[in-house]
Structure formats: structure tokens, C-alpha cells
Amino acid sequence: MAKINLIQSINSTLRQEMEKDKRVILLGEDVGRNGGVFRVTEGLWQKFGDERVIDTPLAEVGIISVSLGLAVAGMKPVPEVQFDGFSIPMIDQIYNHVSRIRKRSQGKYSAPLVLRVPHGGGIRAYEHHSESLETFFSHIPGLKVVTPSGPYNAKGLLASSIQDPGPVIFLEPKRVYRAIREEVPEKEYTIPLNKAEVVQGGSDITVIAWGAMQKVVREAVSELSSKYSIEIIDLLTLSPLDKKTIINSVKKTGRCVVVQEAPRKCGYGAELAATIQEGAFLNLEAPIARVAGFDIPMPLAKLENYYIPDAARINKEIEKVMSF
Amino acid sequence: MEMIQFLDPESKVVNFEGFPKLSDGEVKKIYELMVISRMFDDIALKLQREGRLLTYASFLGQEASQIGSAFALEKEDWFLTSYRDHAVWITRGFPLHMLYQYWAGDERGMKIPDNINALPATIPVGTQIPHAVGVAWANKLQGKKSVAVVYFGDGATSKGDFHEGMNFAGVFQVPCVFLCQNNQWAISVPVERQTASETLAQKAAAYGFEGVLVDGNDVFAVYKATKDAIDKARAGKGPTFIECYTYRLESHTTADDWKRYRDVKEVEEWKKRDPVERLKKYMRKKGLWDEKYEEKILNDAKLKVREATQKFESVEPLKPKDMFKYVYETAPEQIQEQMKDFE
Ligand SMILES: Cc1ncc(C[n+]2csc(CCOP(=O)(O)OP(=O)(O)O)c2C)c(N)n1
Ligand SMILES: [Mg+2]
């Protein structure tokens, strides 16, 4: 089996889904001839033509709102927003319409679309190109929020997202776009959009992360592997959340550290901490700890690595929780 | 719509009526700004290749649009720009080394000196347009005579921000000048994909004010159109939209490769309309330019750019805890705690 990176995995999955289902179309800025600024859609315009891989005018609100129209009227749009920061104006349409059209039409319509978002920091990009916005999306009822962490799960999750009957936000960890290579079967497969994955079993402490933070966590805890038995959970989907897997894990370990790149305040980690204490209160041996970005705007590139959680910060928190 | 042009690509004066009144000294000053801006740009590309700048967006080919327009501002006027308008900043006297600093990912490069009325360049396309309308409106409400000029690209005209800003400006008749550099491309997307309108300038009509189309590689046309629009705004006669028809000769940024989507022939054609060469040839005919003068100003520019790179390279390193600064007027407890933890 060939080892491929995330970009190649997403690209081949898009190709596969487009071959299978004529309703699937891609649209966004520079996704056509140029293959996207990260080259995720490379070669697809050449293969599927201008009607299915569409360079749009520069207008994010337009992209998401016409996608709603396309979706309710029979297409399966997969819009791309070029960078996370530019998805923020889209939230109006997502919150007020995309996620609610099923409810608002009393089940008659839904908007089966997948918004692909290159997500998060760590690539020395400009301002507004390194944002972690999963909380904004996860807060919206009616939406699914998916956070692949590597080439293998990206493929199964993207296929499920495209086949899903409702709208999905697909947050691609751009920092590891080319940094992780895995064996990915060519044949289509799906991964359910409500299941977290226990990527490493352990009995002393549970560490939960998603997206780009998975790689950081795996590398960090490997430094502690002789000391503690650490369970790692990759959430894969943030909304809906697989409560059972995380609660069962913490019931077993009694300790938990949650790692997120986004600012700490009201971050997804806060939801996890609340969920875990509701479900495993009597098993907790220590307060649930959060390692997170700070409550400040993402710094410009020179300081971004001081902002993004790293192995030292993660392991310090694990030690604290272990010695509580 | 007719395109305003005074100098054709061969530097022949094709329109004497309304030719802008600029002294020989001012013409030379404009040329010198073009020379130093181009050098700044060239060095930025080199610094980027050496890893000392982040991704960099070159304005090569757009010097006349940026400098010709910025030269028409008065000291008290405001300007708001995108990420490609470095020559506007240079023309308005912004320190060169701070431009390098910002584009190296150091936030201290965003601190605008007290004597300059501007907001930091914006990266989300078009978002600065309604900001400028607000700035112009504030000036009007306070009886100030200053005007706001906002710079953006052809791609930005597709955004709601553009249309909403234009509409407010028309409704409230604010002293704002919309300066659109139509450089034909938004990364890989040609302007025909942004609009089905024949020109961008005609869009102003829908908002009830004047739109003009100028040859963006003719510095006199750009200067004249901007000066007229600023004078008009200052006189309380409302906003103007200016489309500078120009071309981006470089890739979109250093992370881009124009050969993926543009024809070499197209680029070669536009190189023949180089705005700096066009002005230089005109000046030579007028006796304002010779080899000795060129040598002198190249040297001056070199010295200034070298000084800027040296200053940029010798600034005190940013302190990691600086990232906590300026988020609020007074940092709330939560941030103070995080800062303490961090140290
Ligand atoms: C809102 C937003 N969407 C997308 C981008 C990514 N992006 C940066 S520049 C650019 C093209 C802009 O084209 P134009 O407005 O013509 O300006 P130019 O770059 O040609 O100067 C795009 C799509 C962005 N910065 N902001
Ligand atoms: Mg452009």
C-alpha cells in the first residue's frame, strides 16, 4: 500500500466521490486551474472540467450561501474556504441558514454540503491564516464538525462527510498537510461521524486531542511512556461528540488532560471537561486539566510557536495531574 | 467607458488638456519614489528567499497606481490598504524597516507613527473598504477637512464589504476615495471571473457616484484622477471610485507560481507597459533625466534600503511575552494569570 500525505489523501477522496456521484461539485477561490493554494484539488479541474470544479468570485459569504441553494436543489457542493480566518463571515449563513434549513422547512429540505477549511496555525502564515475555530462551529445546532488528524482517517471521514445527508464542516489540519504520511487503501471506506478513536491504550491518564494537536500529543507523551501508562483519544468528530468513548476512558484512568490549540476560554476543551465530570465524576482522581492557546489573538508568525501548545506544556500538565 | 491616459506606453503625451500640474521637482520626486519602491520590493523578495520574511506580495508593475495616487494625499488625509500596497506606505513616509518587520511576522511593524493617519494593512480581502468609509464619515461629522483613500484589488470588488462600503459612502456622501487596482488577477482567478461588468469603474454608478477608469501604468493619469477625487471629497462633493487598470508582473505572492495559470505572452506584453520606464522616458525627453541623475538616485535608494534592512535585522528580538500586550486597555485577570504562567 502506498504511503501518502493528507493532501494526497483528501485529493484522491474528492476524486473518488466525484467519480461515484455526479452531484458532487467543488467550488471556491483558486480551486480550479490552480488546484487550490495548498494543491488539495490539484488535477481535479483538469479531470472534471469547469462545471464541477469551479473557481468562484472572491466572496466567502457568496460561496457558502450559494452552496446552500445548490445543496437544497439537488447538488452536493463541497466548497473550500481558502483559510480558516475567512470562514468567519460565513458563520452568519451557516448559523442562520445552512444548519437550520432542515428545521425551518420541517424536514422537507436539508443542505448536504461539506465546507472544507484549512485550519489552525504553525505554518508561519500571515495574520488571520492560522485560526482555530472549532468552537464556533461546534456550538451550532444542526451541524457536524469533523477534525481529521492524518491521511488515513481523513479519507474515511471525508467520504462520510460527503455522503452525509446534512451539512458538515471539515477542518483540515493544515500544519500537518504534508508532515504525516500513512498507508491509505485506495478502495473507498468510511469512518462514522460520531466515533472517537482510542489511538493508544493506557491506564493512568487519558489525553484527548484532535486535528493537528494529535501529532503533538503523540510525540509529547512518548517521552513519558516509561513513566506512565497513557491513553490517547483522537476525537475525529467534535459534533456530534462520542461521549461514551471518552467517559469510559476516564472512568478507567481517573485522570484527564485535554489539549487544544484554540484560546482556552470557552474552547472545546471546556465542553469536554464538563462532559467528563458529568459522566465520570466519581472516578476522577484529579481535576481535568486543559492545555490550550492563550486568550489573545493568534500572534504573528514570530511568536506563534510560543502560543501553540507544545510537548513541554503538555507534559508539564500531565505531570501536574499525575501528582495531584 | 473611456480610460484616462496622458502618457501612452511609448511615453508620448496623448492628452494635453488636464495634464496634471506638477513641478519638475515633484515629477522627479515621484520617479525617485518609484525607484526606491522597486528596490524595496526586490530586496523583500530576496529576504523572503533567505527565509527572513514570511510570504511576500510584490507590487511590481503597480508602482504608478500606488505612488501616483498616494502622492496626491495631504498630510492629514487617511489611507487604508491591502497587503500589496507597500509603495503607498513608502510614499506616505512610513519607515521601510517597519514594513520588513511586519512582513517578517513581527507585530511591532504594525505600529503606525503619530504623524501618519492610517490603519494597519488588512489581509482579509476588502475588509478595509467599509472601515475607510467610517473614517471618512468621522472626518465629515467632525468638520475635518481630511479625506480617506482606500486601496484594494479587483478581487475585492466581489465581496459584500465592497458593496456595503460603496453604498454607505453614496448614501452619506462621505469624503472617501475608492482606489481599486485592477491588476487583472486575484491569485489565479482572472478579473472576468470576478464580474460580468465591462469595467469595474462602472459599478460606482449603481451607488450614485462617479466612477473613473484610468491607465494605472500612467502615473500622471493616476495622480490626476486621485487629486481630482480628493479635491472633490474635500469640497464636500462626495465619494469617487477610481479603477486603475494595471498588471501584477510577479506571482501573487512568493508562495505562488504564476506560470500555473498565466500565459507567458500576456506577462511579456504587460512588461512593455512598465510604469517606471514610461515615466523615465518622458523625463528624458523633458530633460529631467540623464545617466548621472539615475546613478545618483539609484545610489541614494540603495543606501536607504540598505539602512532599512540593517535596522530591520538589528532590532531587538521580540519578547515572547509581548504577545499578551494590547489585547485590552488593561489586561483582565485571566490574561494576567496566563502571562504569569507563561513566564
Ligand atoms: C477574505 C479573503 N479571502 C481570501 C483571501 C486569500 N487571498 C489573498 S489575496 C487574494 C486575491 C486578492 O485579489 P485582488 O483583490 O485582486 O488583489 P491582488 O492580490 O490582486 O492585489 C486571495 C483570494 C483573503 N486574504 N481574504
Ligand atoms: Mg488583483
XYZ file of C-alpha atoms and ligand atoms in Angstrom:
694
model
C 0.000 0.000 0.000
C 1.303 3.445 -0.858
C 2.139 5.911 1.873
C 0.571 9.276 1.155
C 0.137 12.596 2.937
C -3.054 14.389 3.925
C -3.225 16.484 0.781
C -2.973 13.442 -1.427
C -5.488 11.595 0.689
C -8.084 14.366 0.537
C -7.424 14.868 -3.156
C -7.947 11.215 -4.021
C -11.061 11.001 -1.851
C -12.576 14.002 -3.604
C -11.781 12.372 -6.911
C -13.343 9.107 -5.811
C -16.525 10.711 -4.531
C -16.850 12.828 -7.665
C -16.483 9.795 -9.869
C -19.149 7.993 -7.894
C -21.687 10.780 -7.559
C -22.243 13.307 -10.338
C -23.918 15.698 -7.940
C -20.658 16.350 -6.105
C -19.075 19.623 -7.222
C -16.173 21.640 -5.828
C -16.207 25.402 -5.619
C -14.014 28.078 -4.096
C -11.213 30.539 -4.736
C -8.396 29.155 -6.896
C -9.604 25.553 -6.570
C -9.743 25.063 -10.349
C -6.831 25.540 -12.683
C -4.518 26.331 -9.779
C -5.553 23.284 -7.769
C -6.091 25.297 -4.583
C -3.409 27.245 -2.760
C -2.461 24.072 -0.862
C -2.875 21.956 -4.022
C -5.604 19.876 -2.383
C -7.732 19.993 -5.542
C -4.778 19.580 -7.900
C -5.718 17.913 -11.178
C -9.455 17.782 -10.468
C -10.385 20.713 -12.713
C -8.409 19.085 -15.496
C -10.293 15.832 -14.909
C -13.829 17.007 -14.191
C -13.957 20.334 -16.019
C -15.202 23.804 -15.305
C -18.725 22.774 -14.370
C -17.694 20.562 -11.491
C -14.552 22.259 -10.203
C -15.385 25.897 -10.081
C -13.276 28.972 -9.446
C -15.652 31.441 -7.856
C -15.526 35.187 -7.403
C -13.681 36.219 -4.255
C -16.590 36.137 -1.832
C -16.767 33.726 1.072
C -20.310 34.641 2.049
C -21.317 34.096 -1.554
C -19.580 30.739 -1.665
C -21.339 29.325 1.380
C -24.732 30.813 0.670
C -24.908 29.723 -2.966
C -23.785 26.319 -1.724
C -26.916 26.176 0.382
C -29.001 26.867 -2.705
C -27.085 24.306 -4.711
C -27.500 21.739 -1.958
C -31.233 22.089 -1.360
C -31.874 21.898 -5.085
C -30.110 18.639 -5.744
C -26.347 19.172 -5.869
C -23.716 18.112 -3.341
C -21.397 21.072 -3.097
C -18.016 20.803 -1.438
C -16.999 24.434 -1.033
C -13.499 25.358 0.073
C -12.624 28.427 2.074
C -9.018 29.309 1.420
C -8.035 29.885 5.051
C -9.746 29.497 8.428
C -9.879 33.232 9.181
C -12.035 33.906 6.143
C -14.704 31.452 7.245
C -15.829 33.811 9.971
C -18.204 35.880 7.817
C -19.597 32.578 6.558
C -20.822 31.838 10.056
C -23.820 34.132 9.505
C -25.079 31.912 6.698
C -24.017 28.706 8.427
C -25.646 29.573 11.733
C -28.800 31.149 10.392
C -29.450 29.038 7.322
C -27.204 26.121 6.404
C -27.585 24.398 9.760
C -31.286 25.210 10.097
C -32.830 24.641 6.726
C -33.953 21.172 7.755
C -35.684 22.583 10.820
C -37.011 25.634 9.024
C -38.540 23.540 6.272
C -39.877 20.979 8.760
C -37.752 18.239 7.256
C -38.531 18.951 3.615
C -35.063 20.265 2.754
C -31.559 19.825 4.020
C -28.214 21.203 2.910
C -25.860 18.290 2.266
C -22.669 20.258 1.794
C -19.139 19.910 3.117
C -17.220 23.082 3.844
C -13.501 22.310 3.708
C -11.410 24.583 5.908
C -7.594 24.512 6.080
C -7.385 25.024 9.806
C -5.002 26.134 12.547
C -1.529 27.604 12.904
C 2.076 26.574 12.760
C 2.911 27.280 9.128
C 4.387 30.773 9.500
C 1.441 32.304 7.665
C 0.019 35.811 7.715
C -2.461 37.238 10.155
C -5.902 35.578 10.012
C -4.415 32.487 8.333
C -3.825 30.465 11.495
C -7.055 30.445 13.427
C -8.589 27.602 15.419
C -12.335 27.999 15.146
C -13.769 24.612 16.030
C -15.696 26.015 18.968
C -17.573 28.465 16.773
C -18.778 25.652 14.538
C -19.336 23.057 17.252
C -21.653 25.443 19.052
C -24.080 25.493 16.127
C -27.011 23.067 16.332
C -27.683 21.077 13.179
C -24.082 20.996 12.032
C -21.487 18.243 12.067
C -17.882 19.220 12.741
C -15.153 16.839 11.659
C -11.464 17.075 12.524
C -9.231 14.565 10.774
C -5.697 14.249 12.124
C -3.939 12.205 9.456
C -4.200 10.820 5.924
C -5.931 7.566 6.896
C -8.773 8.998 8.928
C -9.092 11.995 6.592
C -10.115 9.692 3.790
C -12.800 7.796 5.675
C -14.117 10.915 7.357
C -14.297 12.916 4.139
C -16.165 10.148 2.349
C -18.664 10.003 5.226
C -18.976 13.785 5.232
C -19.767 13.947 1.538
C -22.287 11.136 1.861
C -23.914 12.661 4.936
C -27.457 13.977 4.412
C -26.694 17.238 6.238
C -24.071 19.974 6.375
C -20.548 19.193 7.595
C -17.628 21.441 8.482
C -14.428 19.615 7.631
C -11.457 21.145 9.439
C -8.207 20.148 7.753
C -5.114 20.407 9.967
C -3.013 22.399 7.534
C 0.070 22.264 9.715
C 0.365 18.530 9.060
C -0.893 18.588 5.455
C 2.471 17.305 4.306
C 4.002 16.268 7.601
C 2.290 12.915 8.106
C 2.463 10.035 5.666
C 0.412 6.935 6.220
C -0.690 3.883 4.351
C -4.089 4.634 2.882
C -6.060 1.966 0.995
C -7.112 3.006 -2.473
C -10.523 1.449 -2.101
C -13.270 3.593 -0.637
C -14.043 3.293 3.063
C -15.946 5.391 5.552
C -15.432 6.297 9.192
C -18.599 7.137 11.135
C -19.103 10.776 12.117
C -19.833 10.034 15.758
C -16.910 7.918 16.868
C -13.727 8.881 18.629
C -10.698 6.646 18.340
C -8.557 5.307 21.150
C -5.224 5.556 19.390
C -3.169 4.301 22.304
C -4.491 2.318 25.253
C -3.394 3.211 28.774
C -4.489 3.039 32.388
C -3.012 6.048 34.253
C -4.321 9.060 32.392
C -6.388 9.982 29.331
C -5.117 12.648 26.941
C -7.652 13.960 24.438
C -6.821 15.938 21.308
C -7.978 16.392 17.724
C -6.661 17.716 14.441
C -3.082 18.975 14.347
C -2.697 18.586 18.121
C -2.835 14.786 17.792
C 0.657 14.634 16.371
C 1.982 16.970 19.045
C 0.342 14.898 21.776
C 1.599 11.573 20.459
C 5.147 12.869 20.294
C 4.892 14.518 23.702
C 3.585 11.523 25.607
C 6.123 9.197 24.042
C 8.641 10.991 26.261
C 6.668 9.828 29.303
C 5.949 6.303 28.146
C 8.329 4.651 30.585
C 6.784 6.556 33.479
C 3.044 6.380 32.907
C 0.550 4.308 31.003
C -1.144 6.967 28.877
C -4.332 6.563 26.896
C -4.678 8.857 23.877
C -8.021 9.653 22.306
C -8.418 11.277 18.913
C -11.908 12.769 18.751
C -12.142 12.775 14.922
C -15.614 14.324 15.122
C -16.358 17.167 17.550
C -20.012 17.418 16.777
C -21.711 15.127 17.472
C -19.346 14.116 20.275
C -18.690 10.471 21.097
C -19.258 10.827 24.824
C -19.172 7.123 25.523
C -15.575 6.598 24.435
C -14.214 9.484 26.471
C -16.244 8.798 29.576
C -15.356 5.107 29.555
C -11.726 6.021 29.207
C -11.708 8.457 32.110
C -13.713 6.038 34.234
C -10.787 3.688 33.743
C -7.911 6.150 34.174
C -9.449 8.660 36.581
C -7.325 11.439 35.113
C -7.614 13.544 32.013
C -5.750 16.258 30.107
C -7.396 17.952 27.161
C -5.222 19.645 24.530
C -6.477 22.313 22.149
C -4.758 24.927 20.010
C -7.640 27.411 20.256
C -7.842 30.014 23.023
C -8.657 28.479 26.367
C -11.766 30.467 27.244
C -14.970 28.721 26.122
C -12.868 26.398 23.979
C -13.914 22.897 23.029
C -11.851 21.624 25.952
C -14.279 23.300 28.332
C -17.108 21.258 26.814
C -15.058 18.108 27.245
C -14.225 18.881 30.863
C -17.887 19.479 31.635
C -18.973 16.327 29.817
C -16.396 14.197 31.599
C -17.213 15.451 35.071
C -20.902 14.831 34.378
C -20.197 11.266 33.260
C -17.260 10.153 35.393
C -17.342 12.364 38.465
C -16.924 9.604 40.992
C -13.948 8.160 39.124
C -11.955 11.375 38.942
C -8.681 11.395 40.849
C -7.726 14.908 39.834
C -9.265 17.978 38.222
C -9.479 17.754 34.453
C -6.700 19.893 33.009
C -6.647 21.925 29.833
C -3.616 22.783 27.723
C -4.675 25.494 25.322
C -3.778 28.579 23.391
C -3.889 31.773 25.397
C -6.823 34.167 25.490
C -5.253 36.528 22.989
C -5.387 36.768 19.214
C -3.153 34.267 17.450
C 0.237 36.040 17.397
C 2.036 36.807 14.160
C 4.424 34.171 12.908
C 7.439 35.113 15.019
C 5.660 34.189 18.220
C 3.144 31.602 17.100
C 5.166 28.700 18.438
C 5.015 30.202 21.896
C 1.263 30.225 21.600
C 0.567 26.771 20.206
C 0.730 24.032 22.864
C 3.931 22.020 22.605
C 5.352 18.886 24.209
C 6.774 20.762 27.183
C 3.460 22.370 28.064
C 1.536 19.150 27.575
C 3.885 17.056 29.642
C 4.049 19.610 32.411
C 0.280 19.416 32.688
C 0.317 15.625 32.631
C 2.859 15.626 35.471
C 0.718 18.047 37.434
C -2.373 15.908 37.025
C -0.456 12.711 37.838
C 0.935 14.180 41.019
C -2.325 15.712 42.187
C -16.142 53.962 -20.555
C -13.084 55.865 -21.671
C -9.753 55.335 -19.972
C -7.913 58.416 -18.777
C -4.391 58.463 -20.129
C -1.817 61.224 -20.565
C 1.262 59.197 -21.391
C 0.909 56.304 -23.753
C 3.144 53.229 -23.376
C 5.721 54.913 -25.627
C 5.747 57.883 -23.250
C 4.134 60.127 -25.804
C 1.827 62.744 -24.336
C -1.536 61.871 -25.850
C -3.647 64.318 -23.910
C -2.562 67.836 -23.066
C -5.806 69.041 -21.668
C -5.910 68.490 -17.959
C -2.327 67.235 -17.788
C -1.608 67.426 -14.057
C 0.199 70.467 -12.774
C 3.282 69.009 -11.212
C 6.554 70.878 -10.891
C 9.719 69.331 -12.285
C 10.767 68.715 -8.708
C 7.558 66.841 -7.999
C 7.902 64.721 -11.115
C 11.422 63.820 -10.043
C 10.209 63.046 -6.551
C 7.612 60.651 -7.979
C 10.234 58.952 -10.089
C 12.539 58.623 -7.089
C 9.729 57.063 -5.079
C 9.226 54.569 -7.881
C 12.890 53.696 -7.904
C 13.171 53.188 -4.167
C 9.893 51.273 -4.023
C 11.032 48.916 -6.719
C 14.271 48.379 -4.876
C 12.402 47.768 -1.638
C 10.299 45.171 -3.430
C 13.275 43.465 -4.988
C 15.104 43.251 -1.663
C 11.952 41.958 0.006
C 11.856 39.088 -2.469
C 15.496 38.342 -1.670
C 14.917 38.485 2.078
C 11.987 36.141 1.627
C 14.077 33.650 -0.321
C 16.593 33.699 2.510
C 13.808 32.923 4.953
C 13.937 36.300 6.661
C 10.468 37.388 5.555
C 7.299 35.326 5.508
C 5.380 35.032 2.294
C 5.714 38.348 0.450
C 3.346 40.014 -2.021
C 5.188 42.009 -4.670
C 3.682 45.102 -6.299
C 5.992 45.009 -9.312
C 4.206 46.702 -12.204
C 1.785 48.605 -9.974
C 4.138 51.433 -8.948
C 2.301 54.123 -10.899
C -1.053 53.160 -9.405
C 0.256 53.166 -5.856
C 2.665 56.093 -5.937
C 0.712 58.311 -8.311
C -2.324 58.071 -6.069
C -0.579 58.260 -2.698
C 1.324 61.324 -3.880
C -1.975 63.196 -4.162
C -2.784 62.880 -0.451
C -2.242 65.684 2.026
C -0.598 65.040 5.340
C -3.875 64.981 7.267
C -5.558 62.555 4.883
C -6.093 58.940 5.832
C -5.193 55.853 3.861
C -6.178 52.222 4.318
C -4.560 49.483 2.275
C -4.294 45.807 1.488
C -1.225 43.578 1.776
C 0.199 44.576 -1.613
C 0.349 48.334 -1.246
C 3.829 48.800 0.183
C 4.618 51.616 -2.262
C 1.685 53.575 -0.832
C 3.270 53.294 2.599
C 6.676 54.261 1.252
C 5.199 57.308 -0.485
C 3.482 58.390 2.724
C 6.777 58.209 4.620
C 6.273 55.025 6.592
C 9.631 53.652 7.806
C 10.858 50.979 5.405
C 12.342 48.772 8.091
C 8.952 48.520 9.786
C 7.415 47.193 6.590
C 10.048 44.466 6.574
C 9.393 43.880 10.240
C 5.675 43.295 9.788
C 6.200 41.037 6.789
C 8.635 39.041 8.882
C 5.843 38.328 11.350
C 6.839 40.898 13.976
C 3.817 42.804 15.229
C 5.847 45.872 16.121
C 5.879 46.667 12.421
C 2.179 47.487 12.703
C 2.628 50.479 14.963
C 1.952 53.468 12.769
C 3.917 56.623 13.607
C 1.923 59.512 15.062
C 2.310 61.692 12.012
C 0.625 59.204 9.694
C -3.144 58.697 9.554
C -3.581 55.085 8.516
C -4.713 51.724 9.794
C -2.505 48.640 9.530
C -2.754 46.914 6.153
C -5.509 44.327 6.101
C -5.121 40.804 4.895
C -8.742 39.640 4.706
C -9.582 40.941 1.253
C -11.782 44.016 1.072
C -12.446 44.335 4.792
C -10.746 47.735 4.922
C -13.225 49.258 2.480
C -16.088 49.957 4.896
C -13.529 50.951 7.561
C -12.397 53.750 5.283
C -15.976 54.836 4.780
C -16.317 55.116 8.546
C -13.097 57.090 8.835
C -14.228 59.473 6.104
C -17.607 59.802 7.754
C -15.997 60.643 11.118
C -13.993 63.368 9.422
C -17.152 64.765 7.929
C -19.076 64.603 11.203
C -16.288 66.432 12.990
C -15.982 69.081 10.323
C -12.444 67.998 9.486
C -11.137 68.536 6.027
C -9.336 65.261 5.701
C -10.257 62.631 3.175
C -9.890 58.836 3.352
C -8.399 56.877 0.465
C -8.861 53.136 0.447
C -6.797 50.726 -1.649
C -7.973 47.300 -2.775
C -7.831 44.931 -5.731
C -10.146 43.702 -8.450
C -10.919 40.580 -6.428
C -12.140 42.692 -3.524
C -14.946 44.104 -5.658
C -16.685 40.740 -5.375
C -17.059 40.999 -1.642
C -20.041 42.254 0.278
C -17.676 44.564 2.181
C -17.047 46.452 -1.057
C -20.692 46.809 -1.976
C -21.788 47.744 1.523
C -18.980 50.264 1.865
C -19.741 51.835 -1.509
C -23.402 52.043 -0.679
C -22.835 53.738 2.676
C -20.455 56.165 1.034
C -23.061 57.106 -1.539
C -25.916 57.388 0.910
C -23.981 59.504 3.395
C -21.856 61.355 0.827
C -18.661 60.805 2.752
C -15.264 62.141 1.665
C -13.866 58.784 0.601
C -11.873 57.804 -2.472
C -12.053 54.152 -3.514
C -8.854 53.233 -5.286
C -9.108 49.884 -6.983
C -6.013 48.437 -8.604
C -7.357 46.152 -11.256
C -4.209 44.117 -11.794
C -6.238 41.603 -13.810
C -5.772 38.719 -11.383
C -6.834 37.584 -7.931
C -4.249 34.870 -7.380
C -5.165 32.521 -10.267
C -8.596 33.946 -10.983
C -8.871 36.446 -13.845
C -10.996 39.552 -13.455
C -13.594 38.125 -15.863
C -14.363 35.606 -13.117
C -14.974 38.402 -10.633
C -17.529 40.318 -12.619
C -19.622 40.275 -15.761
C -19.406 44.071 -15.904
C -17.342 45.542 -18.682
C -15.402 47.718 -16.266
C -15.097 47.896 -12.510
C -15.409 51.677 -12.644
C -18.995 51.470 -13.861
C -20.016 49.855 -10.591
C -19.928 53.275 -8.925
C -22.930 54.344 -10.966
C -25.090 51.857 -9.109
C -24.202 53.573 -5.846
C -24.938 57.014 -7.163
C -21.481 58.454 -7.552
C -18.743 58.902 -10.082
C -16.519 56.099 -11.272
C -13.452 56.731 -13.404
C -11.203 54.399 -15.326
C -7.538 55.307 -15.588
C -4.455 53.799 -17.157
C -2.892 52.511 -13.967
C 0.559 52.384 -15.524
C 0.478 56.082 -16.362
C 1.473 57.859 -13.207
C 0.074 61.193 -14.442
C -3.345 59.722 -15.098
C -3.436 58.101 -11.676
C -2.220 61.245 -9.946
C -4.711 63.457 -11.748
C -7.706 61.230 -11.091
C -6.824 60.856 -7.427
C -6.086 64.545 -6.935
C -9.402 65.497 -8.524
C -11.274 62.946 -6.412
C -9.596 64.117 -3.212
C -10.271 67.781 -4.014
C -13.870 66.932 -4.729
C -14.249 64.961 -1.497
C -12.614 67.744 0.474
C -15.037 70.223 -1.029
C -17.910 68.149 0.347
C -18.947 66.755 -3.019
C -18.867 63.098 -2.055
C -17.030 59.912 -2.933
C -15.347 58.723 -6.129
C -14.359 55.293 -7.343
C -11.155 55.018 -9.373
C -10.245 51.906 -11.308
C -6.526 51.772 -12.061
C -6.108 49.416 -14.973
C -2.765 47.782 -14.331
C -0.979 44.464 -14.020
C 0.740 42.361 -11.405
C 4.007 41.308 -13.033
C 5.141 38.980 -10.243
C 3.407 35.946 -8.816
C 0.574 36.634 -6.370
C 2.999 36.070 -3.502
C 6.218 34.171 -3.036
C 4.056 31.124 -2.264
C 2.509 31.280 -5.719
C 3.717 30.445 -9.224
C 2.018 32.463 -11.971
C 3.147 30.041 -14.643
C 0.439 27.672 -13.431
C -2.321 29.917 -14.712
C -0.997 32.764 -16.876
C 0.321 32.854 -20.358
C 3.951 33.984 -20.667
C 2.904 36.095 -23.653
C 0.447 38.047 -21.543
C 3.109 38.864 -18.992
C 5.582 39.856 -21.695
C 3.014 42.198 -23.250
C 2.480 43.938 -19.936
C 6.201 44.272 -19.315
C 6.225 46.574 -22.324
C 3.910 48.891 -20.430
C 6.204 49.178 -17.437
C 5.163 52.281 -15.493
C 8.648 53.195 -14.291
C 10.174 53.012 -17.747
C 7.275 55.030 -19.092
C 7.910 57.902 -16.719
C 11.660 57.719 -17.185
C 11.380 58.035 -20.955
C 9.083 61.025 -20.583
C 11.530 62.664 -18.187
C 14.412 62.100 -20.555
C 12.505 63.841 -23.314
C 11.783 66.712 -20.950
C 15.409 66.934 -19.912
C 14.647 65.791 -16.384
C 16.578 62.541 -16.575
C 20.111 61.556 -17.548
C 22.524 58.770 -16.660
C 24.176 60.800 -13.948
C 20.871 61.560 -12.272
C 19.909 57.891 -12.496
C 23.169 56.842 -10.912
C 22.722 59.299 -8.086
C 19.189 58.320 -7.214
C 19.953 54.616 -7.508
C 22.734 55.160 -5.032
C 20.519 57.137 -2.694
C 17.856 54.460 -2.883
C 20.391 51.726 -2.265
C 21.651 53.491 0.819
C 18.153 53.956 2.199
C 17.099 50.375 1.550
C 20.351 49.066 2.994
C 19.838 51.184 6.063
C 16.325 49.769 6.344
C 17.460 46.160 6.084
C 20.191 46.783 8.633
C 17.742 48.373 11.004
C 15.293 45.541 10.407
C 17.962 42.998 11.179
C 19.294 44.703 14.241
C 16.053 45.416 16.078
C 15.895 43.929 19.494
C 14.240 40.492 19.262
C 10.588 40.356 20.163
C 9.975 39.095 23.655
C 7.602 36.130 23.661
C 5.520 37.711 26.401
C 4.874 40.693 24.120
C 2.123 38.618 22.536
C -0.025 39.370 25.574
C 0.218 43.137 25.042
C -2.514 45.420 23.716
C -5.358 42.901 23.754
C -7.265 45.080 26.182
C -6.582 48.507 27.579
C -5.986 46.750 30.896
C -5.336 43.033 30.824
C -8.100 41.179 32.681
C -7.125 38.802 35.456
C -7.414 35.778 33.215
C -4.801 37.097 30.805
C -2.554 38.284 33.603
C -2.642 34.784 35.070
C -1.807 33.222 31.747
C 1.027 35.665 31.284
C 2.464 34.835 34.683
C 2.170 31.124 33.995
C 3.881 31.622 30.710
C 6.958 33.217 32.224
C -11.480 37.389 2.577
C -10.316 36.746 1.973
N -10.474 35.680 1.180
C -9.407 35.080 0.615
C -8.155 35.542 0.855
C -6.958 34.880 0.208
N -6.457 35.787 -0.818
C -5.464 36.642 -0.537
S -5.218 37.697 -1.772
C -6.405 37.006 -2.737
C -6.681 37.582 -4.074
C -6.980 39.024 -4.000
O -7.111 39.565 -5.265
P -7.298 41.113 -5.511
O -8.366 41.642 -4.621
O -7.458 41.290 -6.953
O -5.929 41.745 -5.004
P -4.443 41.435 -5.532
O -3.931 40.303 -4.688
O -4.512 41.122 -6.961
O -3.679 42.664 -5.237
C -6.997 35.950 -2.068
C -8.051 35.098 -2.617
C -8.030 36.643 1.715
N -6.836 37.150 2.023
N -9.115 37.239 2.246
Mg -5.982 41.652 -8.388
